[in-house]
mmCIF file of C-alpha atoms and ligand atoms in Angstrom:
data_model
loop_
_atom_site.group_PDB
_atom_site.id
_atom_site.type_symbol
_atom_site.label_atom_id
_atom_site.label_comp_id
_atom_site.label_asym_id
_atom_site.label_seq_id
_atom_site.Cartn_x
_atom_site.Cartn_y
_atom_site.Cartn_z
ATOM 1 C CA MET A 9 0.000 0.000 0.000
ATOM 2 C CA THR A 10 2.891 2.358 -0.764
ATOM 3 C CA PRO A 11 3.500 4.399 -3.904
ATOM 4 C CA HIS A 12 4.878 2.522 -6.885
ATOM 5 C CA ARG A 13 4.942 2.650 -10.664
ATOM 6 C CA ARG A 14 3.382 0.034 -12.877
ATOM 7 C CA LEU A 15 4.432 -0.561 -16.468
ATOM 8 C CA ASN A 16 1.910 -0.896 -19.270
ATOM 9 C CA PRO A 17 3.558 -3.504 -21.509
ATOM 10 C CA LEU A 18 1.235 -2.611 -24.391
ATOM 11 C CA THR A 19 2.485 0.961 -24.569
ATOM 12 C CA GLY A 20 5.682 1.147 -22.531
ATOM 13 C CA ARG A 21 4.100 3.933 -20.447
ATOM 14 C CA HIS A 22 4.008 3.954 -16.654
ATOM 15 C CA VAL A 23 1.272 4.751 -14.179
ATOM 16 C CA LEU A 24 2.127 6.027 -10.705
ATOM 17 C CA VAL A 25 -0.052 4.224 -8.136
ATOM 18 C CA SER A 26 -0.549 5.949 -4.786
ATOM 19 C CA PRO A 27 -2.799 3.601 -2.788
ATOM 20 C CA GLN A 28 -2.130 5.343 0.515
ATOM 21 C CA ARG A 29 -4.162 8.321 -0.736
ATOM 22 C CA ALA A 30 -7.245 6.211 -1.289
ATOM 23 C CA GLU A 31 -7.820 5.685 2.430
ATOM 24 C CA ARG A 32 -10.480 8.377 2.368
ATOM 25 C CA PRO A 33 -13.869 6.778 3.032
ATOM 26 C CA TRP A 34 -15.542 5.302 -0.042
ATOM 27 C CA GLN A 35 -18.412 7.402 -1.326
ATOM 28 C CA GLY A 36 -19.850 4.903 -3.718
ATOM 29 C CA ALA A 37 -23.456 5.813 -3.098
ATOM 30 C CA ALA A 38 -25.117 7.634 -5.965
ATOM 31 C CA GLU A 39 -25.201 11.375 -5.362
ATOM 32 C CA VAL A 40 -27.710 12.044 -8.059
ATOM 33 C CA ALA A 41 -30.819 10.080 -8.830
ATOM 34 C CA ALA A 42 -30.407 7.997 -11.963
ATOM 35 C CA ALA A 43 -31.512 10.072 -14.929
ATOM 36 C CA PRO A 44 -34.764 8.803 -16.373
ATOM 37 C CA ARG A 45 -34.425 6.810 -19.559
ATOM 38 C CA GLY A 46 -34.681 9.050 -22.603
ATOM 39 C CA PRO A 47 -37.609 8.900 -25.060
ATOM 40 C CA ARG A 48 -37.612 6.216 -27.759
ATOM 41 C CA HIS A 49 -37.690 8.898 -30.420
ATOM 42 C CA ASP A 50 -36.524 12.517 -30.357
ATOM 43 C CA SER A 51 -37.659 14.686 -33.251
ATOM 44 C CA ASN A 52 -34.571 16.906 -32.798
ATOM 45 C CA CYS A 53 -32.096 14.013 -32.953
ATOM 46 C CA TYR A 54 -30.070 13.753 -36.159
ATOM 47 C CA LEU A 55 -29.543 10.033 -35.603
ATOM 48 C CA CYS A 56 -33.158 8.903 -35.035
ATOM 49 C CA PRO A 57 -34.899 6.994 -37.840
ATOM 50 C CA GLY A 58 -36.685 9.222 -40.356
ATOM 51 C CA ASN A 59 -35.086 12.455 -39.074
ATOM 52 C CA ARG A 60 -33.052 14.942 -41.043
ATOM 53 C CA ARG A 61 -29.321 15.110 -40.480
ATOM 54 C CA ALA A 62 -27.297 18.321 -40.287
ATOM 55 C CA ASN A 63 -26.579 18.162 -44.022
ATOM 56 C CA GLY A 64 -30.281 17.932 -44.864
ATOM 57 C CA GLU A 65 -30.239 14.236 -45.763
ATOM 58 C CA ARG A 66 -33.001 12.110 -44.243
ATOM 59 C CA ASN A 67 -32.236 8.937 -42.276
ATOM 60 C CA PRO A 68 -34.109 5.841 -43.447
ATOM 61 C CA ASP A 69 -36.734 4.383 -41.160
ATOM 62 C CA TYR A 70 -34.178 1.866 -39.881
ATOM 63 C CA GLY A 71 -35.115 -0.870 -37.421
ATOM 64 C CA GLY A 72 -31.750 -2.202 -36.235
ATOM 65 C CA VAL A 73 -28.176 -1.011 -36.661
ATOM 66 C CA HIS A 74 -27.740 1.822 -39.170
ATOM 67 C CA VAL A 75 -24.409 2.956 -40.637
ATOM 68 C CA PHE A 76 -23.957 6.158 -42.628
ATOM 69 C CA PRO A 77 -20.990 8.268 -43.807
ATOM 70 C CA ASN A 78 -19.950 10.890 -41.270
ATOM 71 C CA ASP A 79 -21.176 14.221 -42.629
ATOM 72 C CA PHE A 80 -18.306 16.058 -40.962
ATOM 73 C CA SER A 81 -15.521 13.616 -41.673
ATOM 74 C CA ALA A 82 -12.117 14.236 -40.128
ATOM 75 C CA LEU A 83 -10.574 12.415 -43.078
ATOM 76 C CA LEU A 84 -11.095 12.697 -46.796
ATOM 77 C CA ALA A 85 -10.050 10.739 -49.895
ATOM 78 C CA THR A 86 -7.578 13.482 -50.726
ATOM 79 C CA SER A 87 -4.688 14.866 -48.703
ATOM 80 C CA GLU A 88 -2.209 17.522 -49.703
ATOM 81 C CA PRO A 89 0.001 18.236 -46.724
ATOM 82 C CA PRO A 90 1.949 21.458 -46.673
ATOM 83 C CA VAL A 91 5.464 21.076 -48.027
ATOM 84 C CA ALA A 92 7.567 19.993 -45.070
ATOM 85 C CA GLY A 93 11.185 19.886 -44.059
ATOM 86 C CA SER A 94 12.934 18.007 -41.316
ATOM 87 C CA MET A 95 11.574 20.073 -38.458
ATOM 88 C CA PHE A 96 8.007 20.776 -39.545
ATOM 89 C CA THR A 97 6.977 17.403 -40.865
ATOM 90 C CA ALA A 98 3.589 16.794 -42.446
ATOM 91 C CA THR A 99 2.524 13.615 -44.168
ATOM 92 C CA PRO A 100 -0.565 12.682 -46.193
ATOM 93 C CA ALA A 101 -3.571 11.334 -44.246
ATOM 94 C CA ARG A 102 -6.455 9.822 -46.176
ATOM 95 C CA GLY A 103 -9.427 8.000 -44.821
ATOM 96 C CA GLU A 104 -13.119 7.383 -44.527
ATOM 97 C CA THR A 105 -15.351 7.767 -41.490
ATOM 98 C CA ARG A 106 -18.840 6.536 -40.651
ATOM 99 C CA VAL A 107 -21.359 6.800 -37.852
ATOM 100 C CA ILE A 108 -22.843 3.545 -36.508
ATOM 101 C CA CYS A 109 -26.262 3.900 -34.876
ATOM 102 C CA PHE A 110 -26.560 0.947 -32.506
ATOM 103 C CA SER A 111 -30.351 1.020 -32.288
ATOM 104 C CA PRO A 112 -33.366 3.000 -33.510
ATOM 105 C CA ASP A 113 -34.274 3.530 -29.835
ATOM 106 C CA HIS A 114 -33.037 7.024 -28.976
ATOM 107 C CA GLY A 115 -33.148 6.408 -25.216
ATOM 108 C CA ALA A 116 -31.343 3.053 -25.165
ATOM 109 C CA THR A 117 -27.699 2.299 -24.426
ATOM 110 C CA LEU A 118 -25.793 -0.951 -24.938
ATOM 111 C CA ALA A 119 -26.930 -1.863 -21.407
ATOM 112 C CA ASP A 120 -30.567 -1.856 -22.555
ATOM 113 C CA LEU A 121 -30.156 -3.873 -25.740
ATOM 114 C CA ASP A 122 -31.193 -7.532 -25.788
ATOM 115 C CA ARG A 123 -28.916 -10.314 -27.033
ATOM 116 C CA PRO A 124 -29.994 -10.163 -30.712
ATOM 117 C CA ALA A 125 -29.591 -6.371 -30.760
ATOM 118 C CA LEU A 126 -26.126 -6.608 -29.186
ATOM 119 C CA GLU A 127 -25.185 -9.291 -31.707
ATOM 120 C CA ALA A 128 -26.251 -6.892 -34.459
ATOM 121 C CA VAL A 129 -23.841 -4.282 -33.047
ATOM 122 C CA VAL A 130 -21.009 -6.846 -32.951
ATOM 123 C CA ASN A 131 -21.815 -7.938 -36.509
ATOM 124 C CA ALA A 132 -21.790 -4.318 -37.670
ATOM 125 C CA TRP A 133 -18.331 -3.804 -36.132
ATOM 126 C CA VAL A 134 -17.108 -6.978 -37.833
ATOM 127 C CA ALA A 135 -18.603 -5.949 -41.183
ATOM 128 C CA GLN A 136 -17.070 -2.477 -41.020
ATOM 129 C CA ALA A 137 -13.649 -3.882 -40.132
ATOM 130 C CA GLU A 138 -13.927 -6.429 -42.930
ATOM 131 C CA GLU A 139 -15.023 -3.989 -45.626
ATOM 132 C CA LEU A 140 -12.830 -1.027 -44.718
ATOM 133 C CA GLY A 141 -9.889 -3.284 -43.874
ATOM 134 C CA ARG A 142 -9.695 -4.231 -47.550
ATOM 135 C CA ARG A 143 -8.927 -0.623 -48.423
ATOM 136 C CA PHE A 144 -7.340 0.864 -45.317
ATOM 137 C CA VAL A 145 -4.476 -0.236 -43.102
ATOM 138 C CA SER A 146 -6.251 0.830 -39.913
ATOM 139 C CA VAL A 147 -9.951 0.636 -39.051
ATOM 140 C CA GLN A 148 -10.567 2.299 -35.692
ATOM 141 C CA LEU A 149 -13.969 1.430 -34.235
ATOM 142 C CA PHE A 150 -15.017 3.310 -31.124
ATOM 143 C CA GLU A 151 -17.887 4.541 -29.010
ATOM 144 C CA ASN A 152 -17.715 7.830 -27.208
ATOM 145 C CA LYS A 153 -20.529 7.768 -24.651
ATOM 146 C CA GLY A 154 -21.917 10.448 -22.376
ATOM 147 C CA ALA A 155 -21.666 14.207 -22.070
ATOM 148 C CA ALA A 156 -18.700 13.749 -19.701
ATOM 149 C CA MET A 157 -16.776 12.387 -22.684
ATOM 150 C CA GLY A 158 -17.836 15.175 -25.012
ATOM 151 C CA CYS A 159 -20.351 13.017 -26.821
ATOM 152 C CA SER A 160 -22.701 15.283 -28.711
ATOM 153 C CA ASN A 161 -25.805 13.115 -28.772
ATOM 154 C CA PRO A 162 -27.327 10.547 -26.367
ATOM 155 C CA HIS A 163 -28.660 8.439 -29.242
ATOM 156 C CA PRO A 164 -26.692 5.151 -28.950
ATOM 157 C CA HIS A 165 -23.970 5.313 -31.568
ATOM 158 C CA GLY A 166 -20.359 4.683 -32.301
ATOM 159 C CA GLN A 167 -18.012 5.619 -35.079
ATOM 160 C CA VAL A 168 -15.460 4.097 -37.390
ATOM 161 C CA TRP A 169 -12.467 5.978 -38.762
ATOM 162 C CA ALA A 170 -10.537 4.076 -41.429
ATOM 163 C CA THR A 171 -7.131 5.516 -42.267
ATOM 164 C CA ASP A 172 -4.362 4.895 -44.779
ATOM 165 C CA PHE A 173 -1.871 5.247 -41.938
ATOM 166 C CA VAL A 174 -1.436 3.381 -38.644
ATOM 167 C CA PRO A 175 -2.333 5.877 -35.870
ATOM 168 C CA ASP A 176 0.078 6.322 -32.981
ATOM 169 C CA GLU A 177 -1.743 4.256 -30.308
ATOM 170 C CA LEU A 178 -2.039 1.294 -32.651
ATOM 171 C CA ALA A 179 1.563 1.658 -33.824
ATOM 172 C CA ILE A 180 2.785 1.742 -30.218
ATOM 173 C CA GLU A 181 0.784 -1.376 -29.295
ATOM 174 C CA ASP A 182 1.965 -3.096 -32.452
ATOM 175 C CA ALA A 183 5.627 -2.469 -31.630
ATOM 176 C CA HIS A 184 5.258 -3.533 -27.992
ATOM 177 C CA GLN A 185 3.346 -6.729 -28.802
ATOM 178 C CA ARG A 186 5.934 -7.598 -31.437
ATOM 179 C CA ALA A 187 8.817 -7.067 -29.027
ATOM 180 C CA TRP A 188 7.063 -9.116 -26.332
ATOM 181 C CA ALA A 189 6.380 -12.043 -28.660
ATOM 182 C CA ASP A 190 9.973 -11.950 -29.931
ATOM 183 C CA THR A 191 11.293 -12.180 -26.375
ATOM 184 C CA HIS A 192 8.721 -14.496 -24.779
ATOM 185 C CA GLY A 193 7.615 -16.610 -27.719
ATOM 186 C CA ALA A 194 3.907 -15.974 -27.173
ATOM 187 C CA PRO A 195 1.525 -13.040 -27.653
ATOM 188 C CA LEU A 196 1.497 -10.671 -24.668
ATOM 189 C CA LEU A 197 -2.275 -10.501 -24.290
ATOM 190 C CA ALA A 198 -2.704 -14.268 -24.550
ATOM 191 C CA GLU A 199 -0.440 -14.554 -21.507
ATOM 192 C CA VAL A 200 -2.322 -11.798 -19.722
ATOM 193 C CA ALA A 201 -5.660 -13.525 -20.356
ATOM 194 C CA ALA A 202 -4.324 -16.867 -19.097
ATOM 195 C CA ARG A 203 -2.956 -15.306 -15.916
ATOM 196 C CA GLU A 204 -5.974 -13.131 -15.121
ATOM 197 C CA ALA A 205 -8.666 -15.758 -15.680
ATOM 198 C CA ASP A 206 -9.037 -16.488 -11.970
ATOM 199 C CA GLY A 207 -7.340 -13.456 -10.485
ATOM 200 C CA GLY A 208 -8.311 -10.434 -8.440
ATOM 201 C CA ARG A 209 -8.536 -8.109 -11.419
ATOM 202 C CA LEU A 210 -11.178 -10.174 -13.204
ATOM 203 C CA VAL A 211 -14.536 -8.418 -13.573
ATOM 204 C CA GLU A 212 -16.560 -10.452 -16.093
ATOM 205 C CA GLN A 213 -16.049 -13.663 -18.006
ATOM 206 C CA THR A 214 -17.814 -15.814 -20.540
ATOM 207 C CA GLY A 215 -16.670 -18.946 -22.312
ATOM 208 C CA ASP A 216 -14.689 -16.982 -24.904
ATOM 209 C CA TRP A 217 -13.994 -13.574 -23.332
ATOM 210 C CA LEU A 218 -12.874 -11.891 -20.163
ATOM 211 C CA ALA A 219 -12.931 -8.341 -18.904
ATOM 212 C CA ILE A 220 -10.232 -7.254 -16.451
ATOM 213 C CA VAL A 221 -9.046 -4.070 -14.853
ATOM 214 C CA PRO A 222 -5.525 -4.309 -16.214
ATOM 215 C CA PHE A 223 -2.633 -4.303 -13.740
ATOM 216 C CA TRP A 224 -1.430 -1.086 -15.444
ATOM 217 C CA ALA A 225 -4.822 0.697 -15.766
ATOM 218 C CA SER A 226 -4.549 4.471 -15.716
ATOM 219 C CA TRP A 227 -8.262 5.393 -15.665
ATOM 220 C CA PRO A 228 -9.926 4.442 -12.341
ATOM 221 C CA PHE A 229 -12.382 1.894 -13.770
ATOM 222 C CA GLU A 230 -10.627 1.113 -17.019
ATOM 223 C CA LEU A 231 -11.362 -2.317 -18.491
ATOM 224 C CA LEU A 232 -9.546 -4.473 -20.985
ATOM 225 C CA LEU A 233 -11.769 -6.902 -22.898
ATOM 226 C CA LEU A 234 -9.747 -9.912 -24.012
ATOM 227 C CA PRO A 235 -10.436 -13.049 -26.038
ATOM 228 C CA ARG A 236 -9.453 -16.342 -24.409
ATOM 229 C CA PHE A 237 -8.468 -17.730 -27.823
ATOM 230 C CA PRO A 238 -5.945 -16.505 -30.394
ATOM 231 C CA VAL A 239 -7.430 -13.943 -32.784
ATOM 232 C CA GLN A 240 -5.872 -10.933 -34.427
ATOM 233 C CA ARG A 241 -8.717 -9.014 -36.015
ATOM 234 C CA LEU A 242 -12.487 -8.668 -35.680
ATOM 235 C CA PRO A 243 -13.374 -10.335 -39.017
ATOM 236 C CA ALA A 244 -11.676 -13.557 -37.864
ATOM 237 C CA LEU A 245 -14.206 -14.071 -35.043
ATOM 238 C CA THR A 246 -16.445 -17.112 -35.538
ATOM 239 C CA PRO A 247 -20.224 -16.730 -35.160
ATOM 240 C CA PRO A 248 -20.176 -18.332 -31.662
ATOM 241 C CA GLN A 249 -17.334 -16.028 -30.598
ATOM 242 C CA ARG A 250 -19.350 -13.035 -31.858
ATOM 243 C CA ALA A 251 -22.445 -14.185 -29.979
ATOM 244 C CA ASP A 252 -20.406 -14.640 -26.816
ATOM 245 C CA LEU A 253 -18.928 -11.178 -27.302
ATOM 246 C CA ALA A 254 -22.443 -9.729 -27.388
ATOM 247 C CA LEU A 255 -23.111 -11.459 -24.072
ATOM 248 C CA ILE A 256 -20.106 -10.015 -22.242
ATOM 249 C CA LEU A 257 -20.643 -6.614 -23.819
ATOM 250 C CA GLY A 258 -24.111 -6.327 -22.307
ATOM 251 C CA ARG A 259 -22.799 -7.494 -18.932
ATOM 252 C CA ILE A 260 -19.995 -4.926 -18.945
ATOM 253 C CA ALA A 261 -22.405 -2.124 -19.827
ATOM 254 C CA ARG A 262 -24.858 -3.088 -17.070
ATOM 255 C CA ARG A 263 -22.110 -3.513 -14.489
ATOM 256 C CA TYR A 264 -20.699 -0.092 -15.320
ATOM 257 C CA ASP A 265 -24.155 1.484 -14.977
ATOM 258 C CA ALA A 266 -24.646 -0.236 -11.625
ATOM 259 C CA LEU A 267 -21.395 1.133 -10.148
ATOM 260 C CA PHE A 268 -22.602 4.688 -9.610
ATOM 261 C CA ARG A 269 -26.215 4.150 -10.643
ATOM 262 C CA VAL A 270 -25.781 6.350 -13.658
ATOM 263 C CA SER A 271 -25.559 5.738 -17.387
ATOM 264 C CA PHE A 272 -21.788 5.275 -17.313
ATOM 265 C CA PRO A 273 -19.766 7.516 -19.621
ATOM 266 C CA TYR A 274 -16.728 6.121 -21.394
ATOM 267 C CA SER A 275 -14.703 5.940 -24.552
ATOM 268 C CA MET A 276 -14.311 2.395 -25.743
ATOM 269 C CA GLY A 277 -12.846 0.956 -28.884
ATOM 270 C CA TRP A 278 -11.205 -1.946 -30.641
ATOM 271 C CA HIS A 279 -7.572 -2.610 -31.340
ATOM 272 C CA GLY A 280 -6.652 -5.324 -33.803
ATOM 273 C CA ALA A 281 -3.702 -6.020 -36.032
ATOM 274 C CA PRO A 282 -3.316 -3.470 -38.826
ATOM 275 C CA PHE A 283 -4.627 -4.603 -42.217
ATOM 276 C CA ASP A 284 -1.173 -4.388 -43.768
ATOM 277 C CA GLY A 285 -0.839 -7.963 -44.955
ATOM 278 C CA GLY A 286 2.183 -8.457 -42.718
ATOM 279 C CA ASP A 287 2.786 -11.105 -40.095
ATOM 280 C CA ALA A 288 0.510 -10.489 -37.127
ATOM 281 C CA ALA A 289 1.142 -13.538 -34.944
ATOM 282 C CA HIS A 290 2.198 -11.206 -32.115
ATOM 283 C CA TRP A 291 -1.239 -9.592 -32.037
ATOM 284 C CA GLN A 292 -4.301 -10.266 -29.889
ATOM 285 C CA LEU A 293 -7.523 -8.445 -30.697
ATOM 286 C CA HIS A 294 -8.875 -6.522 -27.702
ATOM 287 C CA ALA A 295 -11.101 -3.633 -26.644
ATOM 288 C CA HIS A 296 -10.306 -0.859 -24.181
ATOM 289 C CA PHE A 297 -12.914 0.870 -22.030
ATOM 290 C CA TYR A 298 -11.760 4.227 -20.668
ATOM 291 C CA PRO A 299 -14.381 5.716 -18.315
ATOM 292 C CA PRO A 300 -13.688 9.088 -16.669
ATOM 293 C CA LEU A 301 -15.657 8.647 -13.423
ATOM 294 C CA LEU A 302 -13.739 8.327 -10.161
ATOM 295 C CA ARG A 303 -15.888 8.375 -7.055
ATOM 296 C CA SER A 304 -19.496 8.954 -8.046
ATOM 297 C CA ALA A 305 -21.761 9.888 -10.903
ATOM 298 C CA THR A 306 -20.488 13.445 -10.634
ATOM 299 C CA VAL A 307 -16.882 13.149 -9.457
ATOM 300 C CA ARG A 308 -14.610 12.479 -12.380
ATOM 301 C CA LYS A 309 -10.920 11.917 -12.763
ATOM 302 C CA PHE A 310 -9.026 14.626 -14.593
ATOM 303 C CA MET A 311 -5.788 13.722 -16.304
ATOM 304 C CA VAL A 312 -4.138 17.056 -15.487
ATOM 305 C CA GLY A 313 -1.142 18.446 -13.637
ATOM 306 C CA PHE A 314 1.351 15.671 -12.955
ATOM 307 C CA GLU A 315 -0.462 13.474 -15.463
ATOM 308 C CA MET A 316 -0.210 15.947 -18.317
ATOM 309 C CA LEU A 317 3.349 16.922 -17.521
ATOM 310 C CA ALA A 318 4.803 13.699 -16.137
ATOM 311 C CA GLU A 319 2.801 10.426 -16.207
ATOM 312 C CA ALA A 320 -0.582 8.953 -15.346
ATOM 313 C CA GLN A 321 -1.373 8.577 -11.653
ATOM 314 C CA ARG A 322 -4.083 6.824 -9.673
ATOM 315 C CA ASP A 323 -5.017 6.387 -6.018
ATOM 316 C CA LEU A 324 -7.525 3.527 -6.153
ATOM 317 C CA THR A 325 -5.593 0.396 -7.089
ATOM 318 C CA PRO A 326 -6.686 -1.631 -10.113
ATOM 319 C CA GLU A 327 -7.398 -4.503 -7.696
ATOM 320 C CA GLN A 328 -9.724 -2.287 -5.620
ATOM 321 C CA ALA A 329 -11.425 -1.041 -8.776
ATOM 322 C CA ALA A 330 -12.000 -4.597 -9.971
ATOM 323 C CA GLN A 331 -13.495 -5.542 -6.614
ATOM 324 C CA ARG A 332 -15.891 -2.596 -6.700
ATOM 325 C CA LEU A 333 -16.948 -3.487 -10.204
ATOM 326 C CA ARG A 334 -17.484 -7.113 -9.186
ATOM 327 C CA GLU A 335 -19.655 -6.000 -6.267
ATOM 328 C CA ALA A 336 -21.577 -3.485 -8.343
ATOM 329 C CA MET A 337 -24.517 -5.600 -9.468
HETATM 330 P P1 H2U B 20 -20.072 12.010 -31.217
HETATM 331 O O1 H2U B 20 -21.284 12.526 -30.557
HETATM 332 O O2 H2U B 20 -19.546 10.747 -30.611
HETATM 333 O O3 H2U B 20 -19.052 13.074 -31.413
HETATM 334 O O4 H2U B 20 -20.483 11.536 -32.712
HETATM 335 C C1 H2U B 20 -21.377 12.171 -33.505
HETATM 336 C C2 H2U B 20 -20.836 12.127 -34.923
HETATM 337 O O5 H2U B 20 -21.900 12.299 -35.828
HETATM 338 C C3 H2U B 20 -19.846 13.246 -35.188
HETATM 339 O O6 H2U B 20 -18.617 12.689 -35.632
HETATM 340 C C4 H2U B 20 -21.518 13.112 -36.896
HETATM 341 C C5 H2U B 20 -20.507 14.068 -36.285
HETATM 342 O O7 H2U B 20 -19.569 14.494 -37.246
HETATM 343 N N1 H2U B 20 -22.718 13.755 -37.448
HETATM 344 C C6 H2U B 20 -23.108 13.462 -38.736
HETATM 345 O O8 H2U B 20 -22.408 12.728 -39.438
HETATM 346 N N2 H2U B 20 -24.276 13.980 -39.232
HETATM 347 C C7 H2U B 20 -25.070 14.841 -38.523
HETATM 348 O O9 H2U B 20 -26.113 15.234 -38.999
HETATM 349 C C8 H2U B 20 -24.641 15.314 -37.195
HETATM 350 C C9 H2U B 20 -23.447 14.635 -36.584
HETATM 351 ZN ZN1 ZN B 21 -32.154 9.733 -31.647
#
């Protein structure tokens, strides 16, 4: 229970853990009443079926998952970087981005969706990775949920940004997994999954998947969703593995909501081997959940000060966080 640093072997970054500061009494009780569930349809929502989007286009009257091109795409098919020298370096960046509506129900979240609806979300992720992965080296799928994370709309949705370059986080994980496999002869995250399957950082498990608070978590209630079988990219998942993923996904979402009795904000997303045709035996597909909340529905963790200038820091240990999440239902 004394300060120490933990190494994130996926990124090579450290987190400073200061458990002695967490001895303040736990204030886990909800400080605000759970917000009532939103309406099933909101006439002002640009994601609801039949409504007009910001660019004037009308959404179809969709009944399940609906994917459309992002009207304000951060990436285009063309890129003409300013001429650059050795100090001010700019490189081309081309890509394609889409919005993925998880459900026609404006007031739902992943926690509210039934098994078939969650399987439809998983299948949409797989289909996007498969299609865009034929044309782009990186296909970043993510969900940014809740006003606390800067999400602009409560309608359940995620995004996909496909790029003709490997973004930094993915490149860093790629390099670290490669180095680990070279040294240890096995993929890093396969070893992590094997070790954590019955450990104190385990939060949820199904036959094919497990969710842990990683030993090196930097966000208080961060989760790492891992397969218990070797797989490098979403499209390689078998139908049973996809169905089982839908199961654990719903459980994670409901457990998160139960922790502070609030619709839990987070950024989550998938990391898989780049679609570069190269050897990817060092890779394990996985998803990260990065939620900002710390002590209640209203008390969030800010990554500021020492964290911005030095390195991530936490008081609550990952083991304590996992225990609270396990007790949260
Ligand atoms: P976030 O709320 O997670 O930022 O996602 C909303 C996305 O939806 C955002 O990327 C897009 C925004 O560009 N969008 C459209 O594509 N069409 C619209 O009519 C409004 C928002
Ligand atoms: Zn809506």
